[in-house]
PDB file of C-alpha atoms in Angstrom:
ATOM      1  CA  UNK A   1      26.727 152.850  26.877  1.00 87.00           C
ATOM      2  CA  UNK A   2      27.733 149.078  25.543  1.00 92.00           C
ATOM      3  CA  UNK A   3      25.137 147.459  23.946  1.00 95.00           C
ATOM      4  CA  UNK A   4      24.888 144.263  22.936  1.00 97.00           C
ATOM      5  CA  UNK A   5      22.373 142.941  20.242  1.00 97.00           C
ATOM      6  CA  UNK A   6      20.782 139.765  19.462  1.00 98.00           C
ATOM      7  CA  UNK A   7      17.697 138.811  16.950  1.00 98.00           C
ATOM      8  CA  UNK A   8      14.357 139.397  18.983  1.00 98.00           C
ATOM      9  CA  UNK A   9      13.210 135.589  17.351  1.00 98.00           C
ATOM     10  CA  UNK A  10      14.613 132.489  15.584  1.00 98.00           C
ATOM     11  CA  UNK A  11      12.716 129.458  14.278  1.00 98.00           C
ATOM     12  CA  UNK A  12      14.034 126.159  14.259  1.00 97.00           C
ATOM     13  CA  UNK A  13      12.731 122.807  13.643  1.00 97.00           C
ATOM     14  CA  UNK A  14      12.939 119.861  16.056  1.00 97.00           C
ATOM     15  CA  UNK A  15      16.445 118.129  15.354  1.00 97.00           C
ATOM     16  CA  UNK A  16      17.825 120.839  13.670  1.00 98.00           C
ATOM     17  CA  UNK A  17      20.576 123.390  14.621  1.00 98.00           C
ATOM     18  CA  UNK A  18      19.384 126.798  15.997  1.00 98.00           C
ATOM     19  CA  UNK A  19      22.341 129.586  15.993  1.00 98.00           C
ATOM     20  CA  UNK A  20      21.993 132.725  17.861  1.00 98.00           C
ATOM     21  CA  UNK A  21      24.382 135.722  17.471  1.00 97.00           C
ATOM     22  CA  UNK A  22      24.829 138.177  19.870  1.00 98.00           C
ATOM     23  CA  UNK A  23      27.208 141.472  18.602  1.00 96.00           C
ATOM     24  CA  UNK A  24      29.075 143.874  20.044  1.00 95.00           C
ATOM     25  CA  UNK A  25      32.062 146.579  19.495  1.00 92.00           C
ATOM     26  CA  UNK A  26      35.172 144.890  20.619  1.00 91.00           C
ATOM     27  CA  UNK A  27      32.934 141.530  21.771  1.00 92.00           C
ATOM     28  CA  UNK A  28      35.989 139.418  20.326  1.00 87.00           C
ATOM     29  CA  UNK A  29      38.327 140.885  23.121  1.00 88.00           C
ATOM     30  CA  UNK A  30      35.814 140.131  25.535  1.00 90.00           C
ATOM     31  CA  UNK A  31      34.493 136.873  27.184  1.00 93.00           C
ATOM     32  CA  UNK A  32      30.762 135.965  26.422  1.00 95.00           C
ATOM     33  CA  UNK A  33      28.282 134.276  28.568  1.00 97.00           C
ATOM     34  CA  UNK A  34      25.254 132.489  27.842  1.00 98.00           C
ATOM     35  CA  UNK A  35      22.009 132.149  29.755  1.00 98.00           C
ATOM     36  CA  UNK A  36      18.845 130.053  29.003  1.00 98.00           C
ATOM     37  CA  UNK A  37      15.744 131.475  30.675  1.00 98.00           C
ATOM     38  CA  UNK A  38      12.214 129.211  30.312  1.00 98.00           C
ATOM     39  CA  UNK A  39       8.510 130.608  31.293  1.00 96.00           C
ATOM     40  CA  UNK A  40       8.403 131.684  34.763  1.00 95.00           C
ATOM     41  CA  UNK A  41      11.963 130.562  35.919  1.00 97.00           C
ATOM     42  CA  UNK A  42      14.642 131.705  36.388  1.00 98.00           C
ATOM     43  CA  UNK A  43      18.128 132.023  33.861  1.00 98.00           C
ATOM     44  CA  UNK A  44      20.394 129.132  33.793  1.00 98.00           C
ATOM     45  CA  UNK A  45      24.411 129.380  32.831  1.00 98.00           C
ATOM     46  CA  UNK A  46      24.760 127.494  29.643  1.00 98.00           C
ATOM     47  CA  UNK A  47      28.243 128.936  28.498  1.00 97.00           C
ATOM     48  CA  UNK A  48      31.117 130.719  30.112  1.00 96.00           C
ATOM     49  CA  UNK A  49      33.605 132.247  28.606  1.00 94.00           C
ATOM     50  CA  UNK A  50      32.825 131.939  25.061  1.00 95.00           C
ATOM     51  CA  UNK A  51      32.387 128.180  24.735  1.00 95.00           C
ATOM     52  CA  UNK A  52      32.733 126.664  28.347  1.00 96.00           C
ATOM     53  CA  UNK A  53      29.593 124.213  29.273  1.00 97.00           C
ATOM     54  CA  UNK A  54      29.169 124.022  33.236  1.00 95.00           C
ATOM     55  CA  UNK A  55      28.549 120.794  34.345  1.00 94.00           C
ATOM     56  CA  UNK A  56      25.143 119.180  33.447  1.00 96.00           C
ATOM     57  CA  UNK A  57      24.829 121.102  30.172  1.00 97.00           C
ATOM     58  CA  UNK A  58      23.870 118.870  27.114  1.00 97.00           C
ATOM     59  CA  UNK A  59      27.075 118.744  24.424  1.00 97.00           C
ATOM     60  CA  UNK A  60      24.647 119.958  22.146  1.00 98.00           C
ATOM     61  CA  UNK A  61      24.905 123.442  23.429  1.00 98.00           C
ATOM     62  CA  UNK A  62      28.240 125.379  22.126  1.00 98.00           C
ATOM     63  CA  UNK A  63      29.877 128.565  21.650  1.00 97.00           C
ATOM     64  CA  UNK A  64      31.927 130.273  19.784  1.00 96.00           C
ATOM     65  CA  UNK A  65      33.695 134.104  19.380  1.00 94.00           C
ATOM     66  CA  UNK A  66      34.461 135.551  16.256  1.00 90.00           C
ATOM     67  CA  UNK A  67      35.741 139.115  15.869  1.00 83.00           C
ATOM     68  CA  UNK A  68      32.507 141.209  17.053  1.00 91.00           C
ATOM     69  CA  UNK A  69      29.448 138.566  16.887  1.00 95.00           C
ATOM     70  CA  UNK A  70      29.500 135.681  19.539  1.00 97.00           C
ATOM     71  CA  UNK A  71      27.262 132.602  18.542  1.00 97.00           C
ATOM     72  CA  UNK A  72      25.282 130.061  20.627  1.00 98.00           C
ATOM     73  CA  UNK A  73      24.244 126.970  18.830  1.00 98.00           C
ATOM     74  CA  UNK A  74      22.184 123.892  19.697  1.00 98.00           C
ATOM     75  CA  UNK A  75      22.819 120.762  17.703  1.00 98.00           C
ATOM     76  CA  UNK A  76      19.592 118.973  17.439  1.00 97.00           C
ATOM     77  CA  UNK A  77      17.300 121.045  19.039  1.00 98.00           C
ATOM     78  CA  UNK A  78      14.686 119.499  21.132  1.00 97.00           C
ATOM     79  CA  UNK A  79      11.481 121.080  22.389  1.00 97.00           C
ATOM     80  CA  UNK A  80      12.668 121.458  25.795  1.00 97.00           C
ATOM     81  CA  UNK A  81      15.297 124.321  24.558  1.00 98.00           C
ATOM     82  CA  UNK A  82      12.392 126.217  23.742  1.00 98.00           C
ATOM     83  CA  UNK A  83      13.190 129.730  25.696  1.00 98.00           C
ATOM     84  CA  UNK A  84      14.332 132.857  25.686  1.00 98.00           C
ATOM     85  CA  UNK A  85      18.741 133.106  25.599  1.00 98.00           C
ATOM     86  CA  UNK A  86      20.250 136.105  26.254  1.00 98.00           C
ATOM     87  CA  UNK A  87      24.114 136.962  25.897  1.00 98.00           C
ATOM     88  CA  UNK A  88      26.126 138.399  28.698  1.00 97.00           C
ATOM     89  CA  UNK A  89      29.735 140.598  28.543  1.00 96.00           C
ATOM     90  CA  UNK A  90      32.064 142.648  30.870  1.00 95.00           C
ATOM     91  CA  UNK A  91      32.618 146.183  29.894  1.00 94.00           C
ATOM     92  CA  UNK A  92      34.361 148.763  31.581  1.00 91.00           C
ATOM     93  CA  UNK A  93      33.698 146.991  34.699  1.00 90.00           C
ATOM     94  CA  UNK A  94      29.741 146.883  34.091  1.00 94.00           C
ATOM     95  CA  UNK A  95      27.804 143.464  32.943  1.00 96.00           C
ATOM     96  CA  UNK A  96      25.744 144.155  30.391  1.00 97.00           C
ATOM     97  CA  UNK A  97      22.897 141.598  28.677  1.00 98.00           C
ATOM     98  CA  UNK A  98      22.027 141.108  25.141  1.00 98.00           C
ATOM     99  CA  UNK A  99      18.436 141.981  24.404  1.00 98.00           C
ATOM    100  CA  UNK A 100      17.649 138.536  24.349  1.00 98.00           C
ATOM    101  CA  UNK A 101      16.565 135.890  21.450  1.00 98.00           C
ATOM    102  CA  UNK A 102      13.298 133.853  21.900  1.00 98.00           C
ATOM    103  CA  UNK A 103      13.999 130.716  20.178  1.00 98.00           C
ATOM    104  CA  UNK A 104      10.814 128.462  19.078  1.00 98.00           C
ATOM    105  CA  UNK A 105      10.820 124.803  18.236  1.00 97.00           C
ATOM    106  CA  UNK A 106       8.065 124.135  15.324  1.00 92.00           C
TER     107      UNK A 106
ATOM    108  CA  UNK B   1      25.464 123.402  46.704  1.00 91.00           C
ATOM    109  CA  UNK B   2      24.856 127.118  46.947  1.00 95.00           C
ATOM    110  CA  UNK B   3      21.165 128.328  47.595  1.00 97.00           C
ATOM    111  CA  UNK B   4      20.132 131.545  46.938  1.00 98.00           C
ATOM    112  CA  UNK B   5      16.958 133.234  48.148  1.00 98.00           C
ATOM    113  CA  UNK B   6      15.169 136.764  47.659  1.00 98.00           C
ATOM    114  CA  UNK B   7      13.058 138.317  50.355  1.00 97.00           C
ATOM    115  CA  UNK B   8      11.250 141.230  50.672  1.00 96.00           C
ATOM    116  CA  UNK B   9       8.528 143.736  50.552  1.00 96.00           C
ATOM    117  CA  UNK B  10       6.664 142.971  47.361  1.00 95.00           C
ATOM    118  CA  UNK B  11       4.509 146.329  47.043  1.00 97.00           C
ATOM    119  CA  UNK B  12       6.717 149.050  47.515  1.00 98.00           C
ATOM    120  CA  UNK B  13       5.043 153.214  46.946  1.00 98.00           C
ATOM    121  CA  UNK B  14       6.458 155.543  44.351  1.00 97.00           C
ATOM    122  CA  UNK B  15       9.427 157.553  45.686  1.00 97.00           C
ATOM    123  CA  UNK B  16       9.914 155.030  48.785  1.00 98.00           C
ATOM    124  CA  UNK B  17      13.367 153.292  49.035  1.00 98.00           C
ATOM    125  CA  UNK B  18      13.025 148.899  47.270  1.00 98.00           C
ATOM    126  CA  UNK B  19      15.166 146.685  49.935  1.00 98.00           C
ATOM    127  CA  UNK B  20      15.777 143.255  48.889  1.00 98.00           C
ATOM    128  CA  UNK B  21      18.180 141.026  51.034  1.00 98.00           C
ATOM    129  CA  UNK B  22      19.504 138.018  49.334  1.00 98.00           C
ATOM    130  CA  UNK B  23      20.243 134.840  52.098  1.00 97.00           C
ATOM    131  CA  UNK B  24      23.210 132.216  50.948  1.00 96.00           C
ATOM    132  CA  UNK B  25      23.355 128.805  51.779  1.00 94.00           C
ATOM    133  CA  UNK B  26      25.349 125.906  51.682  1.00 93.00           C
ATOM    134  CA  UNK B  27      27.945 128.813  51.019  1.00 89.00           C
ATOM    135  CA  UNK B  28      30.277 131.911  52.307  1.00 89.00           C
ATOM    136  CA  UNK B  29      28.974 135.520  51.399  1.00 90.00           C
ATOM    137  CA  UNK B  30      32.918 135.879  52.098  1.00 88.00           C
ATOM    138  CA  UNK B  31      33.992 134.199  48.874  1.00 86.00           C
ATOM    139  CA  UNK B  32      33.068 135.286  45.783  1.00 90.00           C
ATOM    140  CA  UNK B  33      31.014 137.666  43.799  1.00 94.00           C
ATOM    141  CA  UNK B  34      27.100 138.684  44.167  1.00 97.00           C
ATOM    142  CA  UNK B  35      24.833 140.478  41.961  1.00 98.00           C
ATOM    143  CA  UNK B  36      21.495 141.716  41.610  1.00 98.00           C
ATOM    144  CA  UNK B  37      19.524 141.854  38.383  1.00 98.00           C
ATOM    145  CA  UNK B  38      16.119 142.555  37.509  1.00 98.00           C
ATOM    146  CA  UNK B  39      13.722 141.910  34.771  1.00 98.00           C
ATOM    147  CA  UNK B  40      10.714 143.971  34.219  1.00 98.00           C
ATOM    148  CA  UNK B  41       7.916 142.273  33.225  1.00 97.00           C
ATOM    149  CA  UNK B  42       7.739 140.912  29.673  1.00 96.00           C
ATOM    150  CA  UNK B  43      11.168 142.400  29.363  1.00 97.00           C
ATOM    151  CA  UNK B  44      14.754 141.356  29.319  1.00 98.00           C
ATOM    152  CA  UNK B  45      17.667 140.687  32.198  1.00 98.00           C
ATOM    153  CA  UNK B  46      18.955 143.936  33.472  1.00 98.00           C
ATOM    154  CA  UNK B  47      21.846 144.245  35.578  1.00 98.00           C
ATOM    155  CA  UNK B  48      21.814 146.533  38.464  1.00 98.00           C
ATOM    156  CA  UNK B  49      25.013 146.081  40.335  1.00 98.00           C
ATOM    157  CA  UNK B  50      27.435 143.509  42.306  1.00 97.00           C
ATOM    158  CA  UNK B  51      29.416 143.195  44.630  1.00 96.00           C
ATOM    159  CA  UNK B  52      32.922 141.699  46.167  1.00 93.00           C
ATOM    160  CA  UNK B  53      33.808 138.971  48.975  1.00 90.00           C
ATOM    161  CA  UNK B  54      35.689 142.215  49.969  1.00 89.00           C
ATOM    162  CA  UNK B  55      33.004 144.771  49.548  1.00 91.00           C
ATOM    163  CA  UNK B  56      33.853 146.046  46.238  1.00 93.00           C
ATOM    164  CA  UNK B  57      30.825 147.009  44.804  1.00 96.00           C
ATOM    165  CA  UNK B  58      30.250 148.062  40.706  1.00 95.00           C
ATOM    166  CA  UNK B  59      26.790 149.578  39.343  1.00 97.00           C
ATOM    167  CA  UNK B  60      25.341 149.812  36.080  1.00 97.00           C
ATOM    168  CA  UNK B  61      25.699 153.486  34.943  1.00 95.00           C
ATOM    169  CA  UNK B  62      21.974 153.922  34.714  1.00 96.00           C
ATOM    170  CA  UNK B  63      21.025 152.984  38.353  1.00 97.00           C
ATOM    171  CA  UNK B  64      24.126 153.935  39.946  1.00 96.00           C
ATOM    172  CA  UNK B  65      23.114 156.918  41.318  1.00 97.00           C
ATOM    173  CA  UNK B  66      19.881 155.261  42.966  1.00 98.00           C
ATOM    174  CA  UNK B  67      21.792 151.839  43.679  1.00 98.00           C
ATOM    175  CA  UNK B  68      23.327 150.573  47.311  1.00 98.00           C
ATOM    176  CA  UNK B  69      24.767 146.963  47.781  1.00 98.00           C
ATOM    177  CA  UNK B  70      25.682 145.859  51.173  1.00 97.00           C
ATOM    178  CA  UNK B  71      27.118 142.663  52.741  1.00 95.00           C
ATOM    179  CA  UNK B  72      26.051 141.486  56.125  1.00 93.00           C
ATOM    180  CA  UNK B  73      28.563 138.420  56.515  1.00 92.00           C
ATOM    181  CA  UNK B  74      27.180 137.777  59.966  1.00 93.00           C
ATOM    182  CA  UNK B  75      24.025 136.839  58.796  1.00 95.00           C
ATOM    183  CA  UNK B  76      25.775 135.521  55.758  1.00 95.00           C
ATOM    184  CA  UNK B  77      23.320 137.615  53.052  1.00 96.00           C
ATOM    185  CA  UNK B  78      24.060 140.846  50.959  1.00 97.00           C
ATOM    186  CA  UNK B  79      21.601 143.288  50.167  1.00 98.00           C
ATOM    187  CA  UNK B  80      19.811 145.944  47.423  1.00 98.00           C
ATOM    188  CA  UNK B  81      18.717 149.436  48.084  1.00 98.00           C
ATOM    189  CA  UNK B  82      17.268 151.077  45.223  1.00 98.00           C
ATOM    190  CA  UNK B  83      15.829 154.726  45.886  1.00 97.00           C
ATOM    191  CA  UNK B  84      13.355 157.036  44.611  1.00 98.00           C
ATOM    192  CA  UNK B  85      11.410 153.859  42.870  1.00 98.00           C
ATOM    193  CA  UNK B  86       9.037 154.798  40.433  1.00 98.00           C
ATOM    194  CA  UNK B  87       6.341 152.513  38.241  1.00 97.00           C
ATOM    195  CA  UNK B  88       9.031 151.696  35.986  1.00 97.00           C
ATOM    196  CA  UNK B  89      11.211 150.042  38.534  1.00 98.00           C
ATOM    197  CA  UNK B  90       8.423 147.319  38.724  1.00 98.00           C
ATOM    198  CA  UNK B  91      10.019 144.093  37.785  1.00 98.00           C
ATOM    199  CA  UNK B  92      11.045 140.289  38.870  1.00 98.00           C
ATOM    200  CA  UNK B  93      14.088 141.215  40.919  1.00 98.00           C
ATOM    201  CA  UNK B  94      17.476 138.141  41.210  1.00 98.00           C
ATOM    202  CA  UNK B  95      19.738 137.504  43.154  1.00 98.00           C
ATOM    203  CA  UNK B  96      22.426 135.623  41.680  1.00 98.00           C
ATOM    204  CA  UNK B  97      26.574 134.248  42.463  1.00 97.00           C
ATOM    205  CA  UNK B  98      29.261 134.965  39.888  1.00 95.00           C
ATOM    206  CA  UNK B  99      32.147 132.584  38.940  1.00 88.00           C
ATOM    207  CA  UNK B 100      35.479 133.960  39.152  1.00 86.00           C
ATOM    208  CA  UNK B 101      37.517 134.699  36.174  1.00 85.00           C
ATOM    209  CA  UNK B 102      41.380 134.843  37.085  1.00 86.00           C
ATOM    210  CA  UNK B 103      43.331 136.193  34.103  1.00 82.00           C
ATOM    211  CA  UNK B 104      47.045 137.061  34.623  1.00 85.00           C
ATOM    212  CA  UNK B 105      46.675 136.215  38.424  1.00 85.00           C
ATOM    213  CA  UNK B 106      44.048 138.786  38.848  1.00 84.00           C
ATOM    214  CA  UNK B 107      40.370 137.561  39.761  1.00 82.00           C
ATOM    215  CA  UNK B 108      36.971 139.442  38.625  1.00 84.00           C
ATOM    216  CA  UNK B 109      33.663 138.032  38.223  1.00 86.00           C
ATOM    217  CA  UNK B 110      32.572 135.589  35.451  1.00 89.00           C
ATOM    218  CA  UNK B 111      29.647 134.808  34.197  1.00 93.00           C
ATOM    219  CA  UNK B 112      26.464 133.861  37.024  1.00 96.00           C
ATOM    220  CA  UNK B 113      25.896 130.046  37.881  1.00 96.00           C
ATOM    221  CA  UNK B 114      23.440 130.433  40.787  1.00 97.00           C
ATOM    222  CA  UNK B 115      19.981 132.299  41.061  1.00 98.00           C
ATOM    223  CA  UNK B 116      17.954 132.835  43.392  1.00 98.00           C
ATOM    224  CA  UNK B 117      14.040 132.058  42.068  1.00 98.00           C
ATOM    225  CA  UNK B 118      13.262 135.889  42.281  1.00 98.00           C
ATOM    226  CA  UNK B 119      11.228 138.244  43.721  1.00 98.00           C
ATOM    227  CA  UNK B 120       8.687 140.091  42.419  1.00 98.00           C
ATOM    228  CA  UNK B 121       8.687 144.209  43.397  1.00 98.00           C
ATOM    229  CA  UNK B 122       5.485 146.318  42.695  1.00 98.00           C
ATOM    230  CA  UNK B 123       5.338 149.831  42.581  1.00 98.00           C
ATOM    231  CA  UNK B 124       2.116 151.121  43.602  1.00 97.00           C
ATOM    232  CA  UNK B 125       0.643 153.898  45.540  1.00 95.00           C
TER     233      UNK B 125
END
């Protein structure tokens, strides 16, 4: 099976940058998705196809893809990004999800 | 805007058949692509399977063999049967739409812009 694996936590202050990677064999081939998921609600597309914001998504989300590790970062991280963000490729015709990062705002 | 929304039984017994139907709106089940995921609770997004405006349909390898989807474009929904459920099949179950990814004039499904809110299953006797 294709696994994909991100950090369990990260810690960032408020008005800092937060990165989260996300690796996998081959990931740089591949697109990568991004999806923020708060308490009790459902995910939410923050980036397609590696560093694509759908419309309504603060600038200070990006991507990027680099060889095997995909990063999400948020410039200036405000409390409200507090969640849980999990990565999302194609492979071999199956989706397949990150393990998921829970990012805190101290 | 496309709505999404989840319905079904929410207590379902060990070894009984899950069936989840997901109802569009605002939007055609004929255009394209539809998945279901699930998330068990305190646990991470796991794909189960999706399918085409045409009926193509893809599973993950680990619930295939236990995993139908369905389209019913007259009622304009498409639909999850999961078999032989057991305890650990208890989990928030999504319904959600894919973007479409065209790449050398050939479309597949991108990454998923609309949710439904979820559903929660139970398995219980």
């Amino acid at each position: 099976s294709y696994d994909l694996t991100q950090p369990p936590s990260v810690s960032v202050s408020p008005g800092q940058t937060a990165t989260i990677t996300c690796s996998g064999d081959e990931l740089g081939a591949k697109f990568a998705y991004w999806y923020q998921q708060k308490s009790n609600q459902s995910p939410l597309l923050i980036i397609y196809e590696d560093n694509k914001r759908p419309s309504g998504i603060p600038e200070r989300f990006s991507g990027s893809n680099s060889a095997n590790i995909v990063t999400l970062t948020i410039t200036g991280t405000q409390a409200m990004d507090e969640a849980d963000y999990y990565c999302q490729a194609w492979h071999n015709n199956a989706l397949v999800f990150g393990g998921g990062t829970k990012l805190t705002v101290l | 805007q496309v709505q999404l929304e989840e319905s079904g039984p929410g207590l379902v017994k060990p070894s009984e058949t899950l069936s989840l139907t997901c109802s569009v709106s605002s939007g055609s089940i004929t255009s394209d692509y539809w998945s279901w995921i699930r998330q068990p609770p305190g646990k991470g997004l796991e794909w189960i399977g999706y399918i085409s405006y045409s009926g193509t349909t893809d599973y993950n390898p680990s619930l295939k063999s236990r995993s139908t989807i369905s389209l019913d474009t007259s009622k304009n929904q498409f639909s999850l049967r999961l078999s032989s459920v057991t305890a650990g099949d208890t989990a928030v179950y999504f319904c959600a739409r894919h973007t479409t990814l065209t790449l050398f004039g050939v479309a597949s499904a991108g990454g998923m812009d609309v949710w439904g809110q979820g559903t929660t299953v139970t398995v219980s006797s």
